[in-house]
């Protein structure tokens, strides 16, 4: 019976090999070869010229992830402690923007943040621009606009995993902690926070990975002045500086860094879970 059931996994394994394994192997081949497909490490040496892009990408991704965590955890905690009706309504409001196309959501922020956009028009209407002595407040084309776009688009990916963990916590654990004399702060610090850590790590991963590799947000809201790794990779494959071998090398390095970050976070989460059990 077990052998018969294993055949059902064949389509999945074939799909994974076709769509995941083979592209990765092609990327590795391109990363370690020249245009004539001769072995080389020059592609990795050339990445030194783009150190600023690497640093900018990881800095903005970390900032966006921290902002999402600071906003997402309180929202998740609040939702989990409300009634079922409120939880369904809050979930619908969180998911509602995601029903709209990603690019359309980002374009909407362009019309809000641009120099003659809705936000600057509002500031002008209330007299803020006249008080500051400026025609507009520059917001588009700044790192802050890129971080804002990341937070807006990826915040649900932080809220949902944390909420799903907190809402399933065993209430008897919280009651036992209170019966033993722990106040609300200690219950949160010693029980709720450690037990919700798997959701936090999942949310951090789900926000950080797309943030560090985004290119649409940085291009539209960054105004072309805030190049990130996604823009750099796209430029090597589709732009004027066509060099797929360099693009593959950059992609490979970024993938390795992201995987290492995920391994470290998962290891940290396992250590916290073991501490709670002890």
Short mmCIF file of C-alpha atoms in Angstrom, two decimals:
data_model
loop_
_atom_site.label_atom_id
_atom_site.label_comp_id
_atom_site.label_asym_id
_atom_site.label_seq_id
_atom_site.Cartn_x
_atom_site.Cartn_y
_atom_site.Cartn_z
CA UNK A 1 0.00 0.00 0.00
CA UNK A 2 2.84 2.34 0.90
CA UNK A 3 4.56 1.74 -2.46
CA UNK A 4 1.32 2.49 -4.30
CA UNK A 5 0.86 5.76 -2.43
CA UNK A 6 4.43 6.81 -3.19
CA UNK A 7 3.57 6.92 -6.89
CA UNK A 8 1.30 9.89 -6.17
CA UNK A 9 4.43 11.89 -5.31
CA UNK A 10 5.93 11.37 -8.78
CA UNK A 11 4.16 14.37 -10.42
CA UNK A 12 5.23 16.62 -7.53
CA UNK A 13 8.85 15.42 -7.68
CA UNK A 14 8.89 15.88 -11.46
CA UNK A 15 7.44 19.39 -11.16
CA UNK A 16 10.00 20.32 -8.48
CA UNK A 17 12.84 18.98 -10.64
CA UNK A 18 11.60 20.89 -13.68
CA UNK A 19 10.79 24.21 -12.00
CA UNK A 20 13.27 24.36 -9.11
CA UNK A 21 16.22 22.00 -9.41
CA UNK A 22 16.97 22.45 -13.12
CA UNK A 23 16.84 26.31 -13.00
CA UNK A 24 19.18 26.29 -10.01
CA UNK A 25 21.62 24.02 -11.86
CA UNK A 26 21.49 26.32 -14.90
CA UNK A 27 22.17 29.29 -12.61
CA UNK A 28 25.19 27.52 -11.10
CA UNK A 29 26.58 26.69 -14.55
CA UNK A 30 26.22 30.30 -15.71
CA UNK A 31 27.73 31.66 -12.48
CA UNK A 32 30.94 29.67 -12.88
CA UNK A 33 31.45 30.10 -16.63
CA UNK A 34 32.31 32.82 -19.13
CA UNK A 35 30.38 33.78 -22.25
CA UNK A 36 32.19 30.89 -23.99
CA UNK A 37 31.15 28.58 -21.10
CA UNK A 38 34.69 28.15 -19.83
CA UNK A 39 35.21 27.76 -16.09
CA UNK A 40 35.96 30.98 -14.21
CA UNK A 41 35.55 32.84 -10.93
CA UNK A 42 35.69 36.30 -12.50
CA UNK A 43 31.92 36.71 -12.22
CA UNK A 44 32.18 36.65 -8.43
CA UNK A 45 35.19 38.99 -8.45
CA UNK A 46 33.22 41.56 -10.49
CA UNK A 47 30.55 41.73 -7.79
CA UNK A 48 32.86 43.85 -5.66
CA UNK A 49 31.81 46.84 -7.78
CA UNK A 50 28.25 46.39 -6.51
CA UNK A 51 28.95 46.24 -2.79
CA UNK A 52 26.85 49.37 -2.23
CA UNK A 53 23.86 47.68 -3.89
CA UNK A 54 24.23 44.63 -1.64
CA UNK A 55 24.45 46.77 1.48
CA UNK A 56 21.49 48.94 0.46
CA UNK A 57 19.34 45.90 -0.31
CA UNK A 58 19.98 44.19 3.00
CA UNK A 59 19.73 47.42 4.99
CA UNK A 60 16.34 48.37 3.54
CA UNK A 61 15.10 44.78 3.80
CA UNK A 62 16.08 44.59 7.48
CA UNK A 63 14.42 47.95 8.21
CA UNK A 64 11.23 46.90 6.43
CA UNK A 65 11.20 43.57 8.29
CA UNK A 66 11.65 45.26 11.67
CA UNK A 67 8.87 47.77 10.91
CA UNK A 68 6.56 44.94 9.86
CA UNK A 69 7.40 43.08 13.06
CA UNK A 70 6.80 46.14 15.27
CA UNK A 71 3.42 46.70 13.61
CA UNK A 72 2.45 43.10 12.94
CA UNK A 73 3.01 41.56 16.36
CA UNK A 74 0.73 43.96 18.32
CA UNK A 75 -1.94 43.68 15.61
CA UNK A 76 -1.74 39.87 15.69
CA UNK A 77 -1.86 39.81 19.48
CA UNK A 78 -4.86 42.15 19.51
CA UNK A 79 -6.71 40.13 16.89
CA UNK A 80 -6.10 36.83 18.68
CA UNK A 81 -7.67 38.15 21.89
CA UNK A 82 -10.84 39.49 20.27
CA UNK A 83 -14.04 37.65 19.42
CA UNK A 84 -14.48 35.43 16.34
CA UNK A 85 -16.58 38.05 14.55
CA UNK A 86 -13.93 40.73 14.93
CA UNK A 87 -11.21 38.28 13.87
CA UNK A 88 -13.03 37.45 10.64
CA UNK A 89 -13.57 41.15 9.90
CA UNK A 90 -9.93 42.02 10.64
CA UNK A 91 -8.72 39.13 8.50
CA UNK A 92 -10.87 40.32 5.60
CA UNK A 93 -9.53 43.88 5.91
CA UNK A 94 -5.94 42.60 5.98
CA UNK A 95 -6.44 40.36 2.97
CA UNK A 96 -8.50 42.88 0.97
CA UNK A 97 -5.55 44.86 -0.50
CA UNK A 98 -3.92 41.59 -1.58
CA UNK A 99 -6.85 40.92 -3.94
CA UNK A 100 -5.55 43.80 -6.05
CA UNK A 101 -2.58 43.39 -8.36
CA UNK A 102 0.82 44.01 -6.75
CA UNK A 103 1.86 46.58 -9.36
CA UNK A 104 -1.41 48.47 -9.05
CA UNK A 105 -0.94 48.76 -5.29
CA UNK A 106 2.57 50.09 -5.84
CA UNK A 107 1.44 52.53 -8.54
CA UNK A 108 -1.18 53.89 -6.14
CA UNK A 109 1.58 54.82 -3.71
CA UNK A 110 3.36 56.67 -6.52
CA UNK A 111 0.34 58.93 -6.97
CA UNK A 112 0.28 59.51 -3.20
CA UNK A 113 3.99 60.22 -2.68
CA UNK A 114 5.01 62.08 -5.84
CA UNK A 115 5.86 65.78 -5.70
CA UNK A 116 2.39 66.82 -6.84
CA UNK A 117 0.71 63.81 -5.30
CA UNK A 118 -2.16 63.52 -2.90
CA UNK A 119 -0.02 63.81 0.22
CA UNK A 120 1.76 66.98 -0.89
CA UNK A 121 -1.55 68.46 -2.00
CA UNK A 122 -2.94 67.76 1.45
CA UNK A 123 0.08 69.40 3.10
CA UNK A 124 -0.40 72.41 0.83
CA UNK A 125 -4.11 72.65 1.69
CA UNK A 126 -3.40 72.78 5.43
CA UNK A 127 -0.61 75.33 4.96
CA UNK A 128 2.27 73.07 6.01
CA UNK A 129 4.27 73.65 2.82
CA UNK A 130 3.94 77.42 3.15
CA UNK A 131 5.05 77.23 6.77
CA UNK A 132 8.12 75.25 5.72
CA UNK A 133 8.79 77.56 2.77
CA UNK A 134 8.91 74.76 0.19
CA UNK A 135 6.82 73.85 -2.85
CA UNK A 136 6.67 70.18 -1.91
CA UNK A 137 8.20 67.63 0.44
CA UNK A 138 10.32 65.15 -1.55
CA UNK A 139 9.13 61.65 -0.74
CA UNK A 140 9.24 59.69 -3.98
CA UNK A 141 12.69 58.40 -4.93
CA UNK A 142 13.88 58.08 -1.33
CA UNK A 143 14.82 55.03 0.77
CA UNK A 144 11.84 55.80 3.00
CA UNK A 145 9.46 55.43 0.05
CA UNK A 146 10.97 52.03 -0.79
CA UNK A 147 10.64 50.85 2.82
CA UNK A 148 7.06 52.13 2.91
CA UNK A 149 6.24 50.14 -0.22
CA UNK A 150 7.77 47.00 1.27
CA UNK A 151 5.90 47.39 4.54
CA UNK A 152 2.59 48.03 2.81
CA UNK A 153 2.91 45.03 0.47
CA UNK A 154 4.45 42.52 2.87
CA UNK A 155 2.85 43.40 6.24
CA UNK A 156 0.12 40.73 5.86
CA UNK A 157 2.85 38.09 5.57
CA UNK A 158 4.02 39.11 9.05
CA UNK A 159 0.58 39.37 10.66
CA UNK A 160 -0.93 36.09 9.46
CA UNK A 161 1.70 33.60 10.72
CA UNK A 162 2.01 35.32 14.11
CA UNK A 163 -1.77 35.48 14.50
CA UNK A 164 -2.18 31.82 13.54
CA UNK A 165 0.24 30.80 16.31
CA UNK A 166 -1.06 33.10 19.06
CA UNK A 167 -4.72 32.23 18.47
CA UNK A 168 -3.92 28.53 18.94
CA UNK A 169 -2.06 28.92 22.26
CA UNK A 170 -3.41 26.71 25.02
CA UNK A 171 -5.32 28.96 27.42
CA UNK A 172 -4.56 26.61 30.32
CA UNK A 173 -0.88 27.59 30.10
CA UNK A 174 -1.75 31.24 30.59
CA UNK A 175 -4.09 30.40 33.47
CA UNK A 176 -1.40 28.27 35.13
CA UNK A 177 1.11 31.12 34.85
CA UNK A 178 -1.34 33.54 36.46
CA UNK A 179 -2.18 31.04 39.20
CA UNK A 180 1.53 30.83 40.01
CA UNK A 181 1.62 34.58 40.59
CA UNK A 182 2.84 35.92 37.24
CA UNK A 183 1.47 39.30 36.24
CA UNK A 184 0.41 40.15 32.69
CA UNK A 185 3.86 41.37 31.64
CA UNK A 186 5.59 38.25 32.90
CA UNK A 187 2.99 36.00 31.27
CA UNK A 188 3.63 37.72 27.97
CA UNK A 189 7.42 37.70 28.34
CA UNK A 190 7.82 34.15 29.65
CA UNK A 191 4.93 32.30 27.98
CA UNK A 192 3.26 34.06 25.06
CA UNK A 193 6.35 35.56 23.41
CA UNK A 194 8.47 32.36 23.43
CA UNK A 195 5.57 30.20 22.24
CA UNK A 196 4.77 32.64 19.42
CA UNK A 197 8.39 32.69 18.22
CA UNK A 198 7.79 30.14 15.42
CA UNK A 199 5.20 32.50 13.93
CA UNK A 200 7.59 35.44 14.32
CA UNK A 201 10.40 33.60 12.55
CA UNK A 202 8.04 32.51 9.79
CA UNK A 203 6.84 36.09 9.36
CA UNK A 204 10.37 37.49 9.37
CA UNK A 205 11.38 35.02 6.67
CA UNK A 206 8.30 35.71 4.55
CA UNK A 207 8.95 39.47 4.68
CA UNK A 208 12.75 39.57 4.48
CA UNK A 209 13.19 37.25 1.49
CA UNK A 210 10.91 39.15 -0.95
CA UNK A 211 12.09 42.51 0.43
CA UNK A 212 15.77 41.84 -0.23
CA UNK A 213 15.07 40.63 -3.76
CA UNK A 214 12.37 43.10 -4.83
CA UNK A 215 12.80 45.16 -7.96
CA UNK A 216 9.34 46.56 -8.77
CA UNK A 217 9.04 48.51 -5.51
CA UNK A 218 12.54 49.93 -5.67
CA UNK A 219 12.10 50.89 -9.32
CA UNK A 220 8.69 52.55 -8.97
CA UNK A 221 9.00 54.15 -5.53
CA UNK A 222 12.79 54.54 -5.58
CA UNK A 223 12.64 56.47 -8.83
CA UNK A 224 15.63 54.60 -10.22
CA UNK A 225 17.94 56.09 -7.58
CA UNK A 226 17.59 53.26 -5.03
CA UNK A 227 18.89 50.27 -6.99
CA UNK A 228 18.58 46.97 -5.15
CA UNK A 229 19.68 43.43 -5.90
CA UNK A 230 16.53 42.61 -7.84
CA UNK A 231 17.10 45.62 -10.12
CA UNK A 232 20.75 44.68 -10.56
CA UNK A 233 19.92 41.09 -11.51
CA UNK A 234 17.20 42.20 -13.92
CA UNK A 235 19.64 44.65 -15.48
CA UNK A 236 22.08 41.82 -16.21
CA UNK A 237 19.43 39.73 -17.95
CA UNK A 238 17.15 42.31 -19.60
CA UNK A 239 18.95 45.66 -19.44
CA UNK A 240 21.60 47.29 -21.57
CA UNK A 241 24.41 45.77 -19.48
CA UNK A 242 23.52 42.27 -20.66
CA UNK A 243 25.66 39.75 -18.75
CA UNK A 244 23.66 36.67 -17.64
CA UNK A 245 26.76 35.05 -16.17
CA UNK A 246 27.29 37.96 -13.77
CA UNK A 247 23.56 38.03 -13.05
CA UNK A 248 23.62 34.32 -12.22
CA UNK A 249 26.59 34.82 -9.90
CA UNK A 250 24.79 37.63 -8.06
CA UNK A 251 21.65 35.52 -7.81
CA UNK A 252 23.63 32.60 -6.43
CA UNK A 253 25.36 34.68 -3.77
CA UNK A 254 22.08 36.26 -2.74
CA UNK A 255 20.40 32.85 -2.54
CA UNK A 256 23.20 31.48 -0.34
CA UNK A 257 23.03 34.50 1.99
CA UNK A 258 19.24 34.22 2.30
CA UNK A 259 19.45 30.47 3.01
CA UNK A 260 22.09 31.08 5.69
CA UNK A 261 19.89 33.72 7.31
CA UNK A 262 16.97 31.30 7.33
CA UNK A 263 19.10 28.54 8.87
CA UNK A 264 20.32 30.87 11.61
CA UNK A 265 16.78 32.06 12.40
CA UNK A 266 15.42 28.51 12.49
CA UNK A 267 18.26 27.41 14.77
CA UNK A 268 17.56 30.36 17.07
CA UNK A 269 13.87 29.42 17.13
CA UNK A 270 14.63 25.81 18.07
CA UNK A 271 16.82 27.00 20.93
CA UNK A 272 14.04 29.24 22.25
CA UNK A 273 11.49 26.40 22.07
CA UNK A 274 13.81 24.09 24.02
CA UNK A 275 14.31 26.81 26.67
CA UNK A 276 10.56 27.17 27.09
CA UNK A 277 10.14 23.40 27.48
CA UNK A 278 12.81 23.36 30.19
#
